[in-house]
CSV table of C-alpha atoms in Angstrom, one decimal:
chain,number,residue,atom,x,y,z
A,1,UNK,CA,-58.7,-22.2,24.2
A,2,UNK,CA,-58.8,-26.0,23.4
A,3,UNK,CA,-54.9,-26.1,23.8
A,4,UNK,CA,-55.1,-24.3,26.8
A,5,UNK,CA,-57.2,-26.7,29.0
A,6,UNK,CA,-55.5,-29.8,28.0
A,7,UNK,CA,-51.8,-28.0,29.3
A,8,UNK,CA,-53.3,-27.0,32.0
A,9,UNK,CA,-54.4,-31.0,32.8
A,10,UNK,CA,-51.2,-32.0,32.6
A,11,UNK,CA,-49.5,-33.9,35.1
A,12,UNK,CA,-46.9,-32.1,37.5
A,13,UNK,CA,-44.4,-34.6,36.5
A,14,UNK,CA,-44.6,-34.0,33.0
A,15,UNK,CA,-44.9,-30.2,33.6
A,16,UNK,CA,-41.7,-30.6,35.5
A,17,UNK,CA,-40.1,-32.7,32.3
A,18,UNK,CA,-41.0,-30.3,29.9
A,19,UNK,CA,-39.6,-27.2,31.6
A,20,UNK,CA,-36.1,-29.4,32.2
A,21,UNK,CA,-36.3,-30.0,28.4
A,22,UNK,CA,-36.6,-26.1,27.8
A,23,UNK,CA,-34.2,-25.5,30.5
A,24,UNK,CA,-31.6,-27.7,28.7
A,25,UNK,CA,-32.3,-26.5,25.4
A,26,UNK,CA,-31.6,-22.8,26.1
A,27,UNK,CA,-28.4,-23.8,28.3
A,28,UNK,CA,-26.9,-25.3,24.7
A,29,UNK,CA,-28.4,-22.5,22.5
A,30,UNK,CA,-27.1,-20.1,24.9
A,31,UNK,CA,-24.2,-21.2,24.8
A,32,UNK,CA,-23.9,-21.6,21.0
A,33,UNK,CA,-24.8,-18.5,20.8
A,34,UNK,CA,-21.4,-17.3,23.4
A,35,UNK,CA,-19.2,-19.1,21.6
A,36,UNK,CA,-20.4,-17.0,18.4
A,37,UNK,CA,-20.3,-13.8,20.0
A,38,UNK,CA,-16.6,-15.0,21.5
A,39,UNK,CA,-14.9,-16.0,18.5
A,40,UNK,CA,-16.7,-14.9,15.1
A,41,UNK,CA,-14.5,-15.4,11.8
A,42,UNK,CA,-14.6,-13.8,9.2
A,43,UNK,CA,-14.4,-15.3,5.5
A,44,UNK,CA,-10.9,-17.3,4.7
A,45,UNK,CA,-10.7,-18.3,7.8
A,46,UNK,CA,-10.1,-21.4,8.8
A,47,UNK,CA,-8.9,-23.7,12.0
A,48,UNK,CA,-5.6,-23.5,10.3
A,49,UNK,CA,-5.1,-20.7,7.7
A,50,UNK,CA,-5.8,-17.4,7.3
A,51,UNK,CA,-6.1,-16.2,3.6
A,52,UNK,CA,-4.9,-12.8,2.4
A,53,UNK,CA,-4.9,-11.7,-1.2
A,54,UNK,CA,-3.6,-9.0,-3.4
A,55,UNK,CA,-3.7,-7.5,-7.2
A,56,UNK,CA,-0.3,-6.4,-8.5
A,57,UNK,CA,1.4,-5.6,-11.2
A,58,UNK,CA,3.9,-8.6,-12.3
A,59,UNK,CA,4.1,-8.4,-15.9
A,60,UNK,CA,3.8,-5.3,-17.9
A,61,UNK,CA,5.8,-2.2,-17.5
A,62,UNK,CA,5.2,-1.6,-14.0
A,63,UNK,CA,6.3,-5.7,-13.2
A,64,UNK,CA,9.7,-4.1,-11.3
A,65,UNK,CA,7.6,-3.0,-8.6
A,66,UNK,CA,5.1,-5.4,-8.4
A,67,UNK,CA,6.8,-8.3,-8.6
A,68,UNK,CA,9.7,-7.2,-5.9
A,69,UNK,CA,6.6,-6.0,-3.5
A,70,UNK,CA,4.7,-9.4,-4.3
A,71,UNK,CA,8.5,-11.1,-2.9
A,72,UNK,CA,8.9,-9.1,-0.1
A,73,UNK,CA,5.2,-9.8,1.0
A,74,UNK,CA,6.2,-13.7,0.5
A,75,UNK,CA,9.2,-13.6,2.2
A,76,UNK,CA,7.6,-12.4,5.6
A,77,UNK,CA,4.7,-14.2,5.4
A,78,UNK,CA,7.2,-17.3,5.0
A,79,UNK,CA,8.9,-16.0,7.7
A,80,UNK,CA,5.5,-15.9,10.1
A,81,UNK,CA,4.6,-18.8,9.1
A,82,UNK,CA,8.1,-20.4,10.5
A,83,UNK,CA,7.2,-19.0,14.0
A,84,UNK,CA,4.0,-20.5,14.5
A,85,UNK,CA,1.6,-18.2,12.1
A,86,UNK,CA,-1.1,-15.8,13.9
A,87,UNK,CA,-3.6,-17.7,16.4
A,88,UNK,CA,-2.8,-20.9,15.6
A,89,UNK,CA,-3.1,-20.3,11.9
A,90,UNK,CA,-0.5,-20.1,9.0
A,91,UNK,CA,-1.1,-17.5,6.7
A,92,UNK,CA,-2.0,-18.6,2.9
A,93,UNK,CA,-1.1,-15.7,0.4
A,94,UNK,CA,-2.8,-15.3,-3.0
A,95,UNK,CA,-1.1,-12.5,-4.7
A,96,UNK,CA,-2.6,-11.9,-8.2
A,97,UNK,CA,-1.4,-10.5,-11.4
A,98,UNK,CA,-3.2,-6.8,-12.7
A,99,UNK,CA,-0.4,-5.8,-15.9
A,100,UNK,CA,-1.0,-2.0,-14.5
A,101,UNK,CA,-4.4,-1.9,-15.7
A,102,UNK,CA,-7.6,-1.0,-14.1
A,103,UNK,CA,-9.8,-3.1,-16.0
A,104,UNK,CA,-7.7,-6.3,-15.3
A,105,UNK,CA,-7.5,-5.1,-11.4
A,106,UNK,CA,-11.1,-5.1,-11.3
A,107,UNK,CA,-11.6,-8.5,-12.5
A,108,UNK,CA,-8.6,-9.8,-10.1
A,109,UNK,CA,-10.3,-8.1,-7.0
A,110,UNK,CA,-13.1,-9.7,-7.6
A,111,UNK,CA,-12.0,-13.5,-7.9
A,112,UNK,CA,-9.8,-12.7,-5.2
A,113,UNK,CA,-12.9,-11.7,-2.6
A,114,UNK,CA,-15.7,-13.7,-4.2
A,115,UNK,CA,-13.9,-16.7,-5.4
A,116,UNK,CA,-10.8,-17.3,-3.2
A,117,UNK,CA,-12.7,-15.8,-0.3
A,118,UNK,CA,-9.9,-13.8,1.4
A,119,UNK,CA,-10.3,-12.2,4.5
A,120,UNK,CA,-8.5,-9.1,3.7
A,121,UNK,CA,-6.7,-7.7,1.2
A,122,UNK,CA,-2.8,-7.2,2.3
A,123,UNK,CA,-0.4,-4.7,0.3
A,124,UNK,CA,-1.0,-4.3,-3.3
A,125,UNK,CA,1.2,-1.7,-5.7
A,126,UNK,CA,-0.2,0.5,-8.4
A,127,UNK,CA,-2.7,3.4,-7.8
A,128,UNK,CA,-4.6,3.5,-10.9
A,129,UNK,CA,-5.4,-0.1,-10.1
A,130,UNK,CA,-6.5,0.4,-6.8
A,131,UNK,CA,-8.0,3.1,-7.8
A,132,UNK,CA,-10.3,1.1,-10.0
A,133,UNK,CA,-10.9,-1.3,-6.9
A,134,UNK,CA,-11.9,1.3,-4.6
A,135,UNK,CA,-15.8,1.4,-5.3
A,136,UNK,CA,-16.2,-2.8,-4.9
A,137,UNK,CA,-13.9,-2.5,-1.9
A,138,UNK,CA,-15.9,-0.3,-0.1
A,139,UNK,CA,-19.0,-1.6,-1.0
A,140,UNK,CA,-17.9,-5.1,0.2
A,141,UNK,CA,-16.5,-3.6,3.4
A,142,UNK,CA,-13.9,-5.7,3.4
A,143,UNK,CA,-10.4,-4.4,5.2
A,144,UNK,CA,-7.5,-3.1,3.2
A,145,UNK,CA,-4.3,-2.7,4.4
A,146,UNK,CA,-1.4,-0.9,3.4
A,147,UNK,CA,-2.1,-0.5,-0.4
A,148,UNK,CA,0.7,1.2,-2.3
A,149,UNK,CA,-1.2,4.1,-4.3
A,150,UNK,CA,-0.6,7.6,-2.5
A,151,UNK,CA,-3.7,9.7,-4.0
A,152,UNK,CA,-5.3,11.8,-2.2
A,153,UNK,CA,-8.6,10.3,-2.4
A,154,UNK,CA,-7.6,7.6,0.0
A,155,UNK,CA,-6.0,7.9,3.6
A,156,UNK,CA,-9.2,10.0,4.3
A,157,UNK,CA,-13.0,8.1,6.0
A,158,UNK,CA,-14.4,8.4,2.7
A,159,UNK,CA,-12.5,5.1,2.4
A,160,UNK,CA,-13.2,3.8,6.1
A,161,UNK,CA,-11.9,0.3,5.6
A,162,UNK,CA,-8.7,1.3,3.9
A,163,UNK,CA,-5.8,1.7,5.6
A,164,UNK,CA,-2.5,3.4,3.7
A,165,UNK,CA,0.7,3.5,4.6
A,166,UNK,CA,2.3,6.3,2.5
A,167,UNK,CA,1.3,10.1,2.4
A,168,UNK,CA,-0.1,10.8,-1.1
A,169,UNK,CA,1.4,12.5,-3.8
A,170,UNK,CA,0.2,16.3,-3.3
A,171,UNK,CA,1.9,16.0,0.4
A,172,UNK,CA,5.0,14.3,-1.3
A,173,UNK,CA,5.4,16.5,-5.0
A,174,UNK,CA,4.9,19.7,-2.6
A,175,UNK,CA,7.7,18.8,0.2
A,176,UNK,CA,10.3,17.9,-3.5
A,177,UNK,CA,9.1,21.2,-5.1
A,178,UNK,CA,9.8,23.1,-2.3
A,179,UNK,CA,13.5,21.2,-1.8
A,180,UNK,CA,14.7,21.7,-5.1
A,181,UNK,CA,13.2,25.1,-5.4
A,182,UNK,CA,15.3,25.8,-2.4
A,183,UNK,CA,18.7,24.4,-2.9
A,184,UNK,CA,18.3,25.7,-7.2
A,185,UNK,CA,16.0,28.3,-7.3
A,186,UNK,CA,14.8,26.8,-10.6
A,187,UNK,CA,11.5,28.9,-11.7
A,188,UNK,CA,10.6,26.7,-15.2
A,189,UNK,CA,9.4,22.9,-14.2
A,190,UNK,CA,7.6,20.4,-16.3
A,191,UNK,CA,5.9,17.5,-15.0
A,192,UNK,CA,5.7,14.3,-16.9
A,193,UNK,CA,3.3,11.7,-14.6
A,194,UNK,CA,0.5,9.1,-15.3
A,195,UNK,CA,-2.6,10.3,-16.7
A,196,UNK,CA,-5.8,10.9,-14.1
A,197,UNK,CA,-5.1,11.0,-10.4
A,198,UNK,CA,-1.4,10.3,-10.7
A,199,UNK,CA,-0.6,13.3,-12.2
A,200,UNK,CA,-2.8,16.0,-10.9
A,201,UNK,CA,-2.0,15.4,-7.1
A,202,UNK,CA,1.7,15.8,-8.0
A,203,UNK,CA,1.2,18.8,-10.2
A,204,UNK,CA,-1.6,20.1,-7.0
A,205,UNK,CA,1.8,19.3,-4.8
A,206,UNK,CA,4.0,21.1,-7.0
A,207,UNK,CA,2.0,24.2,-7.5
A,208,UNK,CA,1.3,24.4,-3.5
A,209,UNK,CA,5.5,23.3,-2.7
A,210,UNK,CA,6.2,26.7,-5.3
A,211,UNK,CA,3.8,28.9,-4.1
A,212,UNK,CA,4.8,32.7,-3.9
A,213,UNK,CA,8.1,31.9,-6.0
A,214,UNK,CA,7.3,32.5,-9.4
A,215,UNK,CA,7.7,30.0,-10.8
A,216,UNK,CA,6.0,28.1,-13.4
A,217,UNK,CA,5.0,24.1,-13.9
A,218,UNK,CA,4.1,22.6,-17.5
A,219,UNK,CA,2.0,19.2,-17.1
A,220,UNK,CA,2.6,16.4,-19.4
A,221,UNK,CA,0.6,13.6,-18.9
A,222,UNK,CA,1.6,10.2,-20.4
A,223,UNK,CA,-0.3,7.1,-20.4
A,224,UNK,CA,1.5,4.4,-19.0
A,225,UNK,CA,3.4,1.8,-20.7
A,226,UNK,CA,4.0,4.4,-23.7
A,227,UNK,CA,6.6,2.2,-26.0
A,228,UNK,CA,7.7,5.6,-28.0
A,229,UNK,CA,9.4,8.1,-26.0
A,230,UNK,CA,10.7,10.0,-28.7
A,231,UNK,CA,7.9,13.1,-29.2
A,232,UNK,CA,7.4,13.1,-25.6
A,233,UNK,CA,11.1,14.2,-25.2
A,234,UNK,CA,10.7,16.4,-27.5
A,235,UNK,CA,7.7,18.1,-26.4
A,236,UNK,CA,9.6,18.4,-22.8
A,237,UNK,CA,12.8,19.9,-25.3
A,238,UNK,CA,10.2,23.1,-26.6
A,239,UNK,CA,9.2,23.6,-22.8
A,240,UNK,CA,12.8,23.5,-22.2
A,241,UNK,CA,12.3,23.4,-18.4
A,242,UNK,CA,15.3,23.7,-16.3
A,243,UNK,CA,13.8,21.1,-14.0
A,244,UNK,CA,11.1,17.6,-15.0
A,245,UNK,CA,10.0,16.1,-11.9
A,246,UNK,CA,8.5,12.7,-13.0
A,247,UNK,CA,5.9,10.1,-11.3
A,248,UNK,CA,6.0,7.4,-13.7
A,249,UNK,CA,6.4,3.5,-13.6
A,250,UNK,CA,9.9,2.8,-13.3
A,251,UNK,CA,9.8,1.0,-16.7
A,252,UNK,CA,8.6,3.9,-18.3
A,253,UNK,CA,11.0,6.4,-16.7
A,254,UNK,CA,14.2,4.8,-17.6
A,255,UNK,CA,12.7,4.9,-21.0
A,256,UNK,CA,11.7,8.3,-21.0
A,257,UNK,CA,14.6,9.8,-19.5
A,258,UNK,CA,16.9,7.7,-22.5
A,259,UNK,CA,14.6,9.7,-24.9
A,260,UNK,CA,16.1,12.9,-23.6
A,261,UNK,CA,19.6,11.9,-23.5
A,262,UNK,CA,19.5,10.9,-27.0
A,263,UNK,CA,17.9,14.8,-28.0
A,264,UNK,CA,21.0,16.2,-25.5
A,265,UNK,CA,18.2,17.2,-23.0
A,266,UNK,CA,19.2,17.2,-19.5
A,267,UNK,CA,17.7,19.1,-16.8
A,268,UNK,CA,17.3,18.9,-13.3
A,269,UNK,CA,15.4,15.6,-12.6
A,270,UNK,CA,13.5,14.8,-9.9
A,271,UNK,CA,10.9,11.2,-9.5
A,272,UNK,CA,8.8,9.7,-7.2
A,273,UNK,CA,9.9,6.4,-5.5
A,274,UNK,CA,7.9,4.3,-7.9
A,275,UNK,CA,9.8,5.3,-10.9
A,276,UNK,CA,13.4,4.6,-9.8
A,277,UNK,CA,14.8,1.3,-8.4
A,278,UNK,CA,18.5,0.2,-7.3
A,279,UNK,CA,17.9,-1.7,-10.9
A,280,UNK,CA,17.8,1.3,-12.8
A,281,UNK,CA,20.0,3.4,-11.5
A,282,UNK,CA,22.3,0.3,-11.9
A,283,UNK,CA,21.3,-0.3,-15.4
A,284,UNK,CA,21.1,3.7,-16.4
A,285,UNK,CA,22.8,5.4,-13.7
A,286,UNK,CA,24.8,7.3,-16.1
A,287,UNK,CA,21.6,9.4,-17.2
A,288,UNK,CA,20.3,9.4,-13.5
A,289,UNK,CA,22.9,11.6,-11.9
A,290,UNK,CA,22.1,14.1,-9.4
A,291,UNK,CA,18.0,13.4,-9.7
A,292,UNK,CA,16.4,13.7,-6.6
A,293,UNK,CA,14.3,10.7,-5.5
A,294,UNK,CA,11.3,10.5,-2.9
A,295,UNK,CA,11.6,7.6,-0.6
A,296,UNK,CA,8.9,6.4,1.5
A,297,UNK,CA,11.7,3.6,3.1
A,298,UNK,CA,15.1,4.0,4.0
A,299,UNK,CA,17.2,1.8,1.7
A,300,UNK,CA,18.4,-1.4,2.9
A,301,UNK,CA,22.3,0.1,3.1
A,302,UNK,CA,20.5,2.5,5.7
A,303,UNK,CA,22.8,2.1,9.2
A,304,UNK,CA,19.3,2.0,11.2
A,305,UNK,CA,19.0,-0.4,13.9
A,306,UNK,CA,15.5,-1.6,12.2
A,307,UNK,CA,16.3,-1.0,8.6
A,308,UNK,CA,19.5,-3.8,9.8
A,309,UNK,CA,17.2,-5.9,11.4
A,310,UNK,CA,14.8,-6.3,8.9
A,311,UNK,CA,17.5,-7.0,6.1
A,312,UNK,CA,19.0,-9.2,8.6
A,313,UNK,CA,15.6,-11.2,8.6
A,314,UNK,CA,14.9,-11.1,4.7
A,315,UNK,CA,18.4,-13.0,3.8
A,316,UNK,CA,17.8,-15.5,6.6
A,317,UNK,CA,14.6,-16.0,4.2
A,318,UNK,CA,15.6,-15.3,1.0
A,319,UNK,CA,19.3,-15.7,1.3
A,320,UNK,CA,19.5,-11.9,-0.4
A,321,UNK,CA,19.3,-8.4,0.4
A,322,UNK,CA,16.1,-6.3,-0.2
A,323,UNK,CA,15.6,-3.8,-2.2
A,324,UNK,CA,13.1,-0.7,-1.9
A,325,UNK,CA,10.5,-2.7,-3.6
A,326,UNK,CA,11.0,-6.4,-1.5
A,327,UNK,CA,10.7,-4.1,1.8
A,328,UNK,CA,7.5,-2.2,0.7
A,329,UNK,CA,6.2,-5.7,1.1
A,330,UNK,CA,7.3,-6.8,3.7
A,331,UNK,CA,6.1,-4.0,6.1
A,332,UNK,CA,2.8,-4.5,4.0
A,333,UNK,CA,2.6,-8.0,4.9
A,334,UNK,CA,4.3,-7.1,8.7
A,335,UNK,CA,2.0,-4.7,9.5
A,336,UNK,CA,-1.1,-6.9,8.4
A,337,UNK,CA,0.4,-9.8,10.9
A,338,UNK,CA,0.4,-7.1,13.7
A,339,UNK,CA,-3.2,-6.0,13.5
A,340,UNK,CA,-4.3,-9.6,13.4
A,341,UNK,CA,-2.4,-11.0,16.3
A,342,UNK,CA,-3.8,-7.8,17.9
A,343,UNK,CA,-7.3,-8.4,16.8
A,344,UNK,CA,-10.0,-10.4,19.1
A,345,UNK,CA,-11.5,-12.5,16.9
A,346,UNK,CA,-10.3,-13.2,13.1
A,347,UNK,CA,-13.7,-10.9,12.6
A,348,UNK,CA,-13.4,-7.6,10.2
A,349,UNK,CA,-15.1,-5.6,13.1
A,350,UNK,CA,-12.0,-6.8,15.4
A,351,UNK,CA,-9.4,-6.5,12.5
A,352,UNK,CA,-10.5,-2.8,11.8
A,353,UNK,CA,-11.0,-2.2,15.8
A,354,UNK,CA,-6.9,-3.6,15.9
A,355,UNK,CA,-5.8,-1.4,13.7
A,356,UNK,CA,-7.5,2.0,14.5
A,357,UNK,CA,-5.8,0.9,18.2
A,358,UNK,CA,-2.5,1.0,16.2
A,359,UNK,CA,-0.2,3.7,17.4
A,360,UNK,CA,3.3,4.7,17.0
A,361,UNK,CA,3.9,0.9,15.2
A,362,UNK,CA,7.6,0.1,14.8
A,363,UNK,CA,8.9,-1.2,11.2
A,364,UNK,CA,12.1,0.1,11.4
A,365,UNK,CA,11.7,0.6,7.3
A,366,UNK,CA,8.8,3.4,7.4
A,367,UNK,CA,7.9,6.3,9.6
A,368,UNK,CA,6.0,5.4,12.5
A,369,UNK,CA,2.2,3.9,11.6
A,370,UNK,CA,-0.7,5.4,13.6
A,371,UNK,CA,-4.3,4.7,12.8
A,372,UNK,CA,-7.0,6.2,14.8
A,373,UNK,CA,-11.0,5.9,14.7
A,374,UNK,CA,-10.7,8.8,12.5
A,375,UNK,CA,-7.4,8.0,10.8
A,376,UNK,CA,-6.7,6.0,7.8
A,377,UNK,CA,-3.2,8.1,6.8
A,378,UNK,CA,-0.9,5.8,9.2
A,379,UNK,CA,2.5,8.1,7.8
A,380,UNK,CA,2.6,11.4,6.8
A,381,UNK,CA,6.8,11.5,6.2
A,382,UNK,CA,8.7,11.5,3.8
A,383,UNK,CA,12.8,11.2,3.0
A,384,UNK,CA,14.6,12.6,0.4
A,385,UNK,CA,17.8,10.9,-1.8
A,386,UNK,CA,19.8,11.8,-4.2
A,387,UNK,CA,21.5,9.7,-7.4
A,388,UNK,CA,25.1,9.7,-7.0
A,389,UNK,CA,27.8,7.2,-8.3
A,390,UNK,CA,25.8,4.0,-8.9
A,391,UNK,CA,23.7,4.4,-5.2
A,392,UNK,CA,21.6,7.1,-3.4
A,393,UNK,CA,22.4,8.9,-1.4
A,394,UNK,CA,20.4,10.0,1.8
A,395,UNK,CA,19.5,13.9,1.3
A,396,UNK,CA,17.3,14.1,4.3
A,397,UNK,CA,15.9,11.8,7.1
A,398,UNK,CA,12.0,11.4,7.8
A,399,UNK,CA,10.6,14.5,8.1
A,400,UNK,CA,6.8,15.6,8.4
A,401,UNK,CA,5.4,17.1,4.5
């Protein structure tokens, strides 16, 4: 009451001041508060970079693939970077080493967002270890784009903030099944794949691709990096399969597959993309003939007006041509680029609002990448190749599982 009177025996004139003061104060909190709501950032960004981080696998036996994703991913963020970044900003890239291993993942994943502070996690290769991931990734909310593990629990809004760029492995085992079923009508198959997720989407694929023919599947699961092939060949030998589809590391495939030359085993093979590389079939082409590979990206000898570009881009880079591995990367790292320069704000609501706005995105090296507000699956096609001579050859072009 006592505060009351006096105010109200205040002067005009210092009534008058007092409201200017409040007047002026509101104008620069207002507009504080604009320039907050215009242009929020996100964490690892600054006025002039813009951090990105991933786990791979660069040393242990799936270090092929990691370690020629982690180049490709490099090489176009060099290349960004030599054409003026994204808003302003060059792009710092902190790719870090996970062996294959969930456990190490884990620990990665977490320096990477609670210590290095990225702003989103870019690429990545190796689904058990993103598997691993998932739980902190969605719990920190943080975006994720383009991870290379096709299972089937990702690709789907109980992931929301991940974004993949493959189909998974029961769309891709089901389309080889039904291929080679078709042009063999093979009826005995054994599948040798990574233990847990790995294998049971491919054998779920393989069983739903041979459905109504008859045919039978034996699954062999291996744990990955196994240094002894020997009783695994043999234990493929007593199944005597006329085909072994495999979805292994590439390391552990070339391995595997000498194990059965040596016991005079020699179906029909047939891999995922992961486990053959231009560098095996160089280094053990004479075992690989006639298998029948999954490709996610057209090869790099591909005549494609984008394929040709993007090679043509990479050696100004790198002064070399990619392999399958170096452009996985770099469409990881390409389409990241895309969905922040289409972004408002370097904000993960405006990131994630950018990419679901992504349709019908051109690589040249993949299908076409859609996202949607209900989408997280931005390919669902795959092309088929076949070992022949010391290349592949293309079997069939894109075509929808």
């Amino acid at each position: 009451m006592t505060r009351a009177i006096m105010y109200g025996h205040r002067s005009w004139a210092s009534r008058i001041a007092s409201l200017a003061s409040l007047v002026v104060m509101s104008i620069v909190l207002a507009a504080c508060g604009a320039a907050t709501t215009k242009t929020p950032t996100g964490p690892g960004v600054t006025s002039t970079t813009i951090t990105l981080g991933a786990t791979l696998p660069l040393t242990g036996t799936a270090a092929t693939n990691g370690l020629g994703a982690a180049a490709g991913e490099n090489a176009y963020v060099k290349y960004i970077n030599s054409h003026g970044g994204v808003k302003g900003r060059k792009i710092k890239l902190i790719l870090l080493d996970d062996q294959y291993v969930p456990s190490t993942a884990v620990t990665q994943m977490h320096l990477l967002v609670e210590q290095d502070h990225i702003f989103a996690v870019a690429g990545g290769a190796g689904t058990p270890a993103t598997l691993a991931n998932v739980p902190f990734l969605t719990s920190s909310g943080i975006p994720v784009i383009g991870p290379f593990a096709p299972s089937n629990t990702l690709g789907t809004m109980a992931t929301p903030n991940i974004y993949v760029l493959t189909p998974n492995y029961i769309q891709e085992f089901k389309d080889l099944a039904h291929y080679v079923y078709t042009h063999s009508h093979i009826t005995t198959y054994s599948l040798v794949g990574v233990t847990g997720s790995v294998d049971q989407n491919a054998l779920q694929g393989m069983q739903e691709g041979l459905s109504g023919t008859g045919a039978t599947v034996h699954n062999v699961p291996e744990v990955a990096g196994t240094s002894n092939m020997a009783p695994l060949a043999e234990q493929l030998l007593g199944y005597d399969a006329k085909a072994v589809f495999l979805i292994l590391t590439s390391g552990d495939t070339a391995n595997l597959l000498e194990a059965m030359n040596r016991i005079g085993y020699h179906p029909k093979l047939a891999s995922s993309s992961a486990g053959v590389t231009q560098a095996e079939i160089t280094q053990f082409g004479s075992i690989m003939q006639g298998l029948i590979l999954i490709e996610e990206r057209l090869q790099s000898t591909s005549h494609a007006p984008g394929v040709q570009q993007m090679v043509k881009q990479y050696k100004a880079v790198t002064g070399s041509v990619p392999n399958t591995y170096n452009e996985l990367g770099w469409v990881q790292a390409e389409v990241t680029v895309a969905a922040l320069k289409a972004a408002k704000s370097l904000s993960w609501s405006s990131l994630e609002q950018a990419l679901n706005g992504m349709r019908n995105f051109q690589t040249g090296v993949i299908p076409p990448i859609s996202f949607g507000a209900r989408n997280r699956q931005g390919v669902d096609a795959i092309a088929l190749g076949e070992v022949r001579g010391d290349g592949l050859v293309q079997l069939s072009g894109f075509t929808a599982p």
